Amino acid sequence: MTPKDHSPEIIEAHGLTTDEYDQIKRLLERTPNITELGIFSAMWNEHCSYKSSRKWLKELPSTGDQVICGPGENAGIVAIDDSLALAFKMESHNHPSYIEPFNGAATGVGGILRDVFTMGARPIAVMNSLSMGSVDNIKTKEILRGVVKGISHYGNSFGVPNVGGELRFHAKYNGNCLVNAFAAGIVNKNEIFYSKATGIGSPIVYMGAKTGRDGVGGASMASESFASDDERNKAKRPTVQIGDPFLEKKLMEACFELMKSGCVIAIQDMGAAGLTCSSVEMGDKGNLGIFLNLDNVPIREDNMTPYEIMLSESQERMLAVIKPGYESQAKEIFSKWDLDFAIIGNTIAEDKFLINFQEKVVASLPLKCLADQAPQYNRPWKTNKATKSYPKIPELTIQRAIEILLSSPNHCSKKWVWEQYDHMILNSTLKRPGLDAAITKIKETNYGLAFSCDSNPLLCSINPLEGGKQAVAECYRNIIASGAIPLAITDNLNFGSPEDPETMGQFVNCIKGIKEACIELNFPVVSGNVSFYNQTDGKSILPTPTIGGVGLIKNIAEHCLGTVNKNDVYYVVGETDTKATALALVSEYSQVQIEDVNIKVNLEEEKRNGQFILHLLNKKLISNAHDVSDGGIGLNLCELAIANDLGFEVIEGSLEYFFNETQARYIISINPLKEKLVISLAKDKKVPITKLGIAKGKSLCFGSNILPLAHVNDLYHDVISNMMEKKID
């Protein structure tokens, strides 16, 4: 019997347009039933199909001598040496975290960890990038508190160190916070696992937790906008998953044991769209069909429908295709770990996604039409013309400028956040969250790894092309400043509606900037995520392309972890343009909309100056290197003073000199005995270098402008904690 046609309301509720629904009917030559409609909804939404972004994502460079696996798998992988590799990925959990901060953020961590260990890699580090509403918004504190608790709960309980990240506040995130989770893990090159199914008649096995109704429709919800009506948003809470980190830990160990048994053909975590997406992706990659019998799926709630089983996003679940004849052995492993294990189907030769339930066919779809034939859009986009009216730096004393920046939630210490995370689990973290990149040691080796998470949404909103380049360049500088060789990046591209030409223009130009920077800096994109529809009542977030970068330290035993010593001499490496915009200072002081900025990213200079810094660190010619980013030389000198509990005396200078945000610069500290050699090397390499002053004392002396270090510490350290304690009327 042909199903009755669905109403416009049902179609809209599934996130499908009328044209897309008509396309489905043409592909099937009939009307889909409700389960089939749900499957199409899950596979054709933005989150799974990348229907508005795929055209542009193909532009990004994803290859290199170091790249083992690029985009398309659960995580990207780069080589460390002939035998070891690093798997890493970043993904968003924005909408769930706004609706249900604790569970949304917690399951964001759980999901990204599964992406990593699905590849056969043991997780060694997580990071996160958080974008919250304004500090005077009544919901900001509630969301931030819940998000941080959720991240802490999952990561600490699972047993993986949280080594860094970033946190920003802006009114543009009032109705839509961003929670981007990053994870990295170590794997042997000959023990990497992929999600491509092979072999006709191979068993498909379900592993892990039971399936419930939590998260049904989660992937579709992630491709929707919010409304200002909180009650409407609260109604979406059932679409937020609930996680169990202790169960996930058992699931990981069981999966590793299964992998070692030699029976795994393909493996995939059940993330967005649950059983639907995981099974379709494995079949599609192997050009095979999939048969599933839902009667065999372990469930924890009564009377679940096929629709609910297929679209549930219950956490801590995996799907695998295994070699025939290994079923009993595989089941034994999961029984030992007290986890569910069930054979729920098999691969088939036909291009079919065939689903049975209670001895009836409940879905019969061409599998390829769910993946390859998902709509792909070339959305119209436009670039807003800049006004060329650069904001003037306010008339302030240097002392007052420093006080404004250090007391801002955007530029103060984020210890309130990272002190809730255990960054010492596994006893491998060598540099805790704070300045530049975090550093961890790979156990039983001499290798170290550097991790950094970076974005500049304000710059991206004003000049998306330069903002895209800057995000990559800053990540590159942070890794360089840690003494590591930059290897590759993952990106999390957070934007508003792609149906808005201005938003789409921001996305396109950010992509172009990221592409330019990655090519010039040999910093390929090996994994990532696009998160669209981050908006409320049509008002978008700031464009926020977040870059997660990794770097390699070949000999951690001889590595300089970067301590500024008394009487070290401070220099700035890189040319300073005093006409460059002091973006952080202007935005924090005036809180006015900035139409244009004079901030340009010269990628040749980034590469030249970065390689020079890396040479100095490797030769131990400098004590410390620190990237000059937000707040310019002035703020970054203060950060060094605070981190090392050591003041300084530097040259007299203008606000324009100390707070402009010229790119491609580093502050270095040099032992006076090595000063002449460093200057000589800089001259030989044609790298600009300018003396700033000396590290000494307990005051921050910008010429005649003096700030006691104790005063600076008081401003810097307790901003977030005081904010969280303050009542908002």
Short mmCIF file of C-alpha atoms in Angstrom, two decimals, residues 162-519:
data_model
loop_
_atom_site.label_atom_id
_atom_site.label_comp_id
_atom_site.label_asym_id
_atom_site.label_seq_id
_atom_site.Cartn_x
_atom_site.Cartn_y
_atom_site.Cartn_z
CA ASN A 162 41.86 18.77 29.08
CA VAL A 163 44.93 20.72 28.02
CA GLY A 164 43.61 24.05 26.76
CA GLY A 165 41.22 25.98 24.62
CA GLU A 166 39.64 29.40 24.53
CA LEU A 167 36.71 31.33 25.96
CA ARG A 168 35.13 34.53 24.65
CA PHE A 169 32.08 36.64 25.47
CA HIS A 170 30.01 38.72 23.06
CA ALA A 171 26.39 39.78 22.83
CA LYS A 172 26.13 38.08 19.42
CA TYR A 173 26.19 34.72 21.25
CA ASN A 174 23.38 35.61 23.67
CA GLY A 175 20.86 33.40 21.90
CA ASN A 176 23.23 30.75 20.59
CA CYS A 177 26.38 29.72 22.45
CA LEU A 178 29.17 27.76 20.74
CA VAL A 179 30.75 24.65 22.22
CA ASN A 180 33.48 23.19 19.99
CA ALA A 181 35.19 20.05 21.27
CA PHE A 182 38.63 18.81 20.15
CA ALA A 183 40.27 15.45 20.83
CA ALA A 184 43.53 13.79 19.80
CA GLY A 185 44.84 10.25 20.16
CA ILE A 186 47.89 8.10 19.38
CA VAL A 187 47.73 5.12 17.04
CA ASN A 188 50.19 2.76 15.38
CA LYS A 189 50.19 3.23 11.62
CA ASN A 190 49.46 -0.45 11.02
CA GLU A 191 46.53 -0.42 13.46
CA ILE A 192 44.36 2.29 11.96
CA PHE A 193 40.71 1.41 11.37
CA TYR A 194 38.33 2.91 8.83
CA SER A 195 34.59 2.92 8.22
CA LYS A 196 34.48 1.41 4.71
CA ALA A 197 32.41 -1.78 4.65
CA THR A 198 33.62 -4.61 2.40
CA GLY A 199 32.42 -8.09 1.58
CA ILE A 200 28.87 -9.20 0.79
CA GLY A 201 27.11 -10.92 3.65
CA SER A 202 29.40 -9.56 6.35
CA PRO A 203 27.68 -9.30 9.75
CA ILE A 204 26.79 -5.85 11.08
CA VAL A 205 27.11 -5.72 14.85
CA TYR A 206 25.77 -3.26 17.39
CA MET A 207 27.98 -2.57 20.45
CA GLY A 208 27.77 -0.56 23.65
CA ALA A 209 24.82 1.03 25.42
CA LYS A 210 21.18 0.33 24.77
CA THR A 211 19.08 2.55 22.52
CA GLY A 212 16.61 4.95 24.10
CA ARG A 213 14.55 7.90 22.98
CA ASP A 214 17.13 10.51 24.00
CA GLY A 215 18.49 12.45 21.08
CA VAL A 216 15.80 11.50 18.56
CA GLY A 217 16.03 14.16 15.86
CA GLY A 218 19.24 15.62 17.25
CA ALA A 219 21.00 15.95 13.89
CA SER A 220 18.00 17.73 12.39
CA MET A 221 17.76 20.02 15.41
CA ALA A 222 21.41 20.97 14.89
CA SER A 223 20.43 22.28 11.46
CA GLU A 224 17.70 24.59 12.80
CA SER A 225 17.68 28.11 14.12
CA PHE A 226 16.55 29.10 17.59
CA ALA A 227 13.63 31.33 18.55
CA SER A 228 13.67 33.95 21.27
CA ASP A 229 10.80 32.08 22.89
CA ASP A 230 12.53 29.99 25.58
CA GLU A 231 9.57 27.63 25.83
CA ARG A 232 9.95 26.70 22.16
CA ASN A 233 13.63 26.04 22.72
CA LYS A 234 12.96 24.00 25.87
CA ALA A 235 10.67 21.79 23.80
CA LYS A 236 13.80 20.62 21.99
CA ARG A 237 15.34 19.18 25.16
CA PRO A 238 14.41 15.58 24.31
CA THR A 239 16.69 15.94 21.28
CA VAL A 240 19.70 16.41 23.61
CA GLN A 241 21.59 13.21 24.38
CA ILE A 242 22.58 11.99 27.84
CA GLY A 243 26.09 10.61 28.28
CA ASP A 244 27.83 8.14 30.57
CA PRO A 245 31.63 8.61 30.55
CA PHE A 246 32.32 5.47 32.57
CA LEU A 247 30.40 3.36 30.06
CA GLU A 248 32.27 5.05 27.21
CA LYS A 249 35.58 4.13 28.84
CA LYS A 250 34.51 0.47 28.89
CA LEU A 251 33.29 0.76 25.31
CA MET A 252 36.67 2.09 24.18
CA GLU A 253 38.60 -0.72 25.84
CA ALA A 254 36.22 -3.33 24.41
CA CYS A 255 36.58 -1.82 20.92
CA PHE A 256 40.38 -1.87 21.20
CA GLU A 257 40.22 -5.53 22.21
CA LEU A 258 37.90 -6.26 19.29
CA MET A 259 40.30 -4.49 16.91
CA LYS A 260 43.22 -6.56 18.16
CA SER A 261 41.26 -9.77 17.55
CA GLY A 262 41.55 -9.22 13.80
CA CYS A 263 37.84 -9.51 13.06
CA VAL A 264 36.97 -5.88 12.31
CA ILE A 265 36.33 -4.93 8.69
CA ALA A 266 34.88 -1.48 9.36
CA ILE A 267 33.84 0.46 12.43
CA GLN A 268 31.85 3.63 12.97
CA ASP A 269 30.58 5.44 16.04
CA MET A 270 26.88 6.22 16.31
CA GLY A 271 26.95 9.98 16.52
CA ALA A 272 24.65 12.38 14.68
CA ALA A 273 21.61 10.55 13.29
CA GLY A 274 22.62 7.46 15.21
CA LEU A 275 22.08 4.08 13.58
CA THR A 276 20.94 5.71 10.34
CA CYS A 277 24.05 7.72 9.57
CA SER A 278 26.58 5.15 10.82
CA SER A 279 25.16 2.30 8.73
CA VAL A 280 24.57 4.41 5.60
CA GLU A 281 28.10 5.83 5.70
CA MET A 282 29.73 2.41 6.02
CA GLY A 283 27.68 1.04 3.15
CA ASP A 284 28.18 4.06 0.92
CA LYS A 285 31.99 4.06 1.32
CA GLY A 286 32.12 0.38 0.36
CA ASN A 287 29.52 0.64 -2.46
CA LEU A 288 27.40 -1.91 -0.64
CA GLY A 289 23.83 -2.11 0.53
CA ILE A 290 22.78 -2.56 4.16
CA PHE A 291 20.13 -4.80 5.70
CA LEU A 292 19.07 -4.19 9.32
CA ASN A 293 16.68 -6.13 11.53
CA LEU A 294 15.58 -3.71 14.25
CA ASP A 295 14.15 -6.52 16.37
CA ASN A 296 17.74 -7.31 17.36
CA VAL A 297 18.70 -3.78 18.42
CA PRO A 298 19.15 -3.59 22.22
CA ILE A 299 16.62 -1.05 23.52
CA ARG A 300 15.98 0.35 27.00
CA GLU A 301 12.51 1.81 26.55
CA ASP A 302 9.23 0.09 25.82
CA ASN A 303 7.34 0.30 22.55
CA MET A 304 10.02 2.09 20.58
CA THR A 305 9.07 2.57 16.95
CA PRO A 306 11.36 1.96 13.97
CA TYR A 307 11.48 5.73 13.50
CA GLU A 308 12.79 6.22 17.04
CA ILE A 309 15.27 3.35 16.86
CA MET A 310 16.76 4.61 13.60
CA LEU A 311 17.00 8.25 14.70
CA SER A 312 17.95 7.87 18.35
CA GLU A 313 21.21 9.51 19.31
CA SER A 314 21.69 7.61 22.54
CA GLN A 315 25.34 7.81 23.47
CA GLU A 316 28.16 5.29 23.89
CA ARG A 317 27.15 3.12 20.92
CA MET A 318 29.23 1.74 18.05
CA LEU A 319 28.53 -0.11 14.83
CA ALA A 320 30.95 -2.48 13.13
CA VAL A 321 31.16 -4.78 10.15
CA ILE A 322 33.06 -7.91 11.14
CA LYS A 323 34.43 -10.94 9.33
CA PRO A 324 31.97 -13.84 9.06
CA GLY A 325 32.67 -16.58 11.58
CA TYR A 326 33.95 -14.21 14.28
CA GLU A 327 30.57 -13.45 15.81
CA SER A 328 30.98 -15.58 18.94
CA GLN A 329 34.49 -14.32 19.61
CA ALA A 330 33.35 -10.71 19.27
CA LYS A 331 30.35 -11.24 21.54
CA GLU A 332 32.59 -12.79 24.19
CA ILE A 333 34.71 -9.63 24.33
CA PHE A 334 31.72 -7.38 24.93
CA SER A 335 30.15 -9.74 27.44
CA LYS A 336 33.39 -9.55 29.43
CA TRP A 337 33.04 -5.76 29.55
CA ASP A 338 29.34 -6.04 30.43
CA LEU A 339 28.28 -4.25 27.26
CA ASP A 340 25.50 -4.99 24.82
CA PHE A 341 26.44 -6.82 21.64
CA ALA A 342 24.02 -7.86 18.91
CA ILE A 343 24.12 -8.91 15.28
CA ILE A 344 21.56 -6.60 13.73
CA GLY A 345 22.11 -7.08 10.01
CA ASN A 346 24.54 -7.67 7.17
CA THR A 347 25.97 -6.12 4.05
CA ILE A 348 24.19 -6.84 0.75
CA ALA A 349 25.12 -6.44 -2.91
CA GLU A 350 22.12 -4.35 -3.91
CA ASP A 351 22.04 -0.57 -3.59
CA LYS A 352 19.50 -0.84 -0.80
CA PHE A 353 18.99 0.42 2.72
CA LEU A 354 16.58 -2.29 3.81
CA ILE A 355 15.10 -2.26 7.31
CA ASN A 356 12.85 -4.87 8.91
CA PHE A 357 10.88 -4.61 12.13
CA GLN A 358 8.52 -7.24 13.55
CA GLU A 359 8.79 -9.28 10.36
CA LYS A 360 7.77 -6.34 8.16
CA VAL A 361 9.76 -4.12 5.81
CA VAL A 362 9.58 -0.65 7.36
CA ALA A 363 12.05 1.06 5.02
CA SER A 364 13.38 0.21 1.58
CA LEU A 365 15.51 2.93 0.07
CA PRO A 366 18.28 3.24 -2.50
CA LEU A 367 21.27 3.69 -0.20
CA LYS A 368 23.20 5.93 -2.56
CA CYS A 369 20.35 8.42 -2.68
CA LEU A 370 20.78 8.99 1.04
CA ALA A 371 24.44 9.93 0.66
CA ASP A 372 25.67 10.74 -2.85
CA GLN A 373 22.34 12.12 -4.06
CA ALA A 374 21.68 14.37 -1.12
CA PRO A 375 21.03 17.90 -2.41
CA GLN A 376 24.10 20.06 -2.86
CA TYR A 377 23.52 23.79 -3.02
CA ASN A 378 25.53 26.60 -4.55
CA ARG A 379 24.11 29.25 -2.25
CA PRO A 380 24.19 32.89 -3.38
CA TRP A 381 26.69 34.95 -1.43
CA LYS A 382 27.96 38.47 -1.29
CA THR A 383 30.86 40.35 0.22
CA ASN A 384 30.02 43.45 2.21
CA LYS A 385 32.17 46.38 1.18
CA ALA A 386 34.31 47.86 3.89
CA THR A 387 33.80 51.49 4.79
CA LYS A 388 37.55 52.16 5.06
CA SER A 389 36.84 54.16 8.16
CA TYR A 390 39.26 52.66 10.65
CA PRO A 391 38.40 53.06 14.33
CA LYS A 392 40.62 55.44 16.23
CA ILE A 393 42.44 54.27 19.29
CA PRO A 394 40.99 55.93 22.41
CA GLU A 395 42.94 58.64 24.23
CA LEU A 396 44.12 56.68 27.24
CA THR A 397 47.22 56.28 29.29
CA ILE A 398 49.07 53.02 28.77
CA GLN A 399 48.31 52.14 32.37
CA ARG A 400 44.58 52.57 31.83
CA ALA A 401 44.66 50.61 28.55
CA ILE A 402 46.33 47.70 30.34
CA GLU A 403 43.74 47.83 33.13
CA ILE A 404 40.87 47.77 30.62
CA LEU A 405 42.24 44.74 28.79
CA LEU A 406 43.31 42.69 31.80
CA SER A 407 39.99 43.21 33.55
CA SER A 408 38.00 42.20 30.47
CA PRO A 409 36.48 38.67 30.54
CA ASN A 410 37.82 38.24 27.02
CA HIS A 411 41.46 38.86 27.91
CA CYS A 412 41.75 37.92 31.56
CA SER A 413 42.86 34.60 33.01
CA LYS A 414 40.52 31.72 32.23
CA LYS A 415 41.64 29.72 35.25
CA TRP A 416 38.06 29.59 36.58
CA VAL A 417 37.37 27.33 33.62
CA TRP A 418 40.47 25.19 33.34
CA GLU A 419 40.89 24.66 37.06
CA GLN A 420 37.68 22.60 36.86
CA TYR A 421 39.34 20.29 34.35
CA ASP A 422 41.92 17.69 35.24
CA HIS A 423 44.77 18.51 32.89
CA MET A 424 47.21 16.15 34.62
CA ILE A 425 45.36 12.85 34.07
CA LEU A 426 47.75 10.36 32.41
CA ASN A 427 50.63 12.40 33.84
CA SER A 428 51.68 13.51 30.34
CA THR A 429 50.84 17.23 30.30
CA LEU A 430 54.04 19.30 30.31
CA LYS A 431 52.49 22.72 29.78
CA ARG A 432 49.11 23.39 31.31
CA PRO A 433 46.43 25.66 29.83
CA GLY A 434 47.45 29.30 29.54
CA LEU A 435 49.92 30.91 27.13
CA ASP A 436 50.32 29.74 23.54
CA ALA A 437 49.96 26.00 22.89
CA ALA A 438 49.60 23.20 25.41
CA ILE A 439 52.30 20.51 25.37
CA THR A 440 51.97 16.82 26.16
CA LYS A 441 54.45 13.98 26.07
CA ILE A 442 53.84 10.74 24.19
CA LYS A 443 54.60 8.07 26.74
CA GLU A 444 57.48 5.67 26.13
CA THR A 445 58.90 8.01 23.47
CA ASN A 446 60.93 11.22 23.28
CA TYR A 447 58.16 12.97 21.35
CA GLY A 448 56.09 15.89 22.51
CA LEU A 449 52.89 17.25 20.95
CA ALA A 450 51.62 20.82 20.90
CA PHE A 451 47.92 21.69 20.66
CA SER A 452 46.26 25.04 20.07
CA CYS A 453 42.72 26.29 19.49
CA ASP A 454 42.23 29.71 17.85
CA SER A 455 39.69 32.02 16.26
CA ASN A 456 39.10 35.76 15.94
CA PRO A 457 35.34 36.18 15.36
CA LEU A 458 35.41 39.97 15.60
CA LEU A 459 37.98 40.24 12.82
CA CYS A 460 36.08 37.60 10.79
CA SER A 461 32.89 39.66 11.07
CA ILE A 462 34.64 42.78 9.73
CA ASN A 463 36.99 41.19 7.19
CA PRO A 464 36.25 37.47 6.73
CA LEU A 465 39.13 36.87 4.31
CA GLU A 466 41.76 38.28 6.66
CA GLY A 467 39.96 36.74 9.65
CA GLY A 468 40.18 33.28 8.10
CA LYS A 469 43.89 33.74 7.41
CA GLN A 470 44.49 35.16 10.87
CA ALA A 471 42.87 32.20 12.67
CA VAL A 472 45.21 29.78 10.89
CA ALA A 473 48.22 32.07 11.31
CA GLU A 474 47.63 32.54 15.05
CA CYS A 475 47.32 28.79 15.54
CA TYR A 476 50.55 28.36 13.56
CA ARG A 477 52.31 30.96 15.75
CA ASN A 478 51.12 29.38 18.97
CA ILE A 479 52.49 26.01 17.93
CA ILE A 480 55.75 27.56 16.73
CA ALA A 481 56.13 29.46 20.00
CA SER A 482 55.87 26.15 21.85
CA GLY A 483 58.88 24.87 19.88
CA ALA A 484 56.86 22.41 17.79
CA ILE A 485 56.77 21.76 14.04
CA PRO A 486 53.23 22.56 12.81
CA LEU A 487 51.68 19.42 11.27
CA ALA A 488 48.03 19.98 10.38
CA ILE A 489 44.73 21.47 11.48
CA THR A 490 41.12 20.56 12.07
CA ASP A 491 38.48 23.26 11.70
CA ASN A 492 35.08 23.93 13.19
CA LEU A 493 33.26 26.47 11.05
CA ASN A 494 30.42 28.13 13.00
CA PHE A 495 28.09 30.49 11.13
CA GLY A 496 24.50 31.64 10.87
CA SER A 497 22.07 30.65 8.12
CA PRO A 498 23.62 29.73 4.76
CA GLU A 499 20.37 30.92 3.17
CA ASP A 500 21.39 34.49 4.01
CA PRO A 501 23.76 35.79 1.27
CA GLU A 502 25.70 37.95 3.74
CA THR A 503 26.29 35.02 6.11
CA MET A 504 27.19 32.80 3.19
CA GLY A 505 29.60 35.49 2.03
CA GLN A 506 31.28 35.45 5.43
CA PHE A 507 31.62 31.67 5.19
CA VAL A 508 33.02 31.72 1.64
CA ASN A 509 35.56 34.44 2.38
CA CYS A 510 36.68 32.77 5.63
CA ILE A 511 37.20 29.55 3.65
CA LYS A 512 39.26 31.46 1.09
CA GLY A 513 41.40 32.93 3.85
CA ILE A 514 41.88 29.56 5.55
CA LYS A 515 42.83 28.02 2.20
CA GLU A 516 45.47 30.67 1.48
CA ALA A 517 47.02 30.33 4.91
CA CYS A 518 47.05 26.53 4.94
CA ILE A 519 48.73 26.36 1.53
#
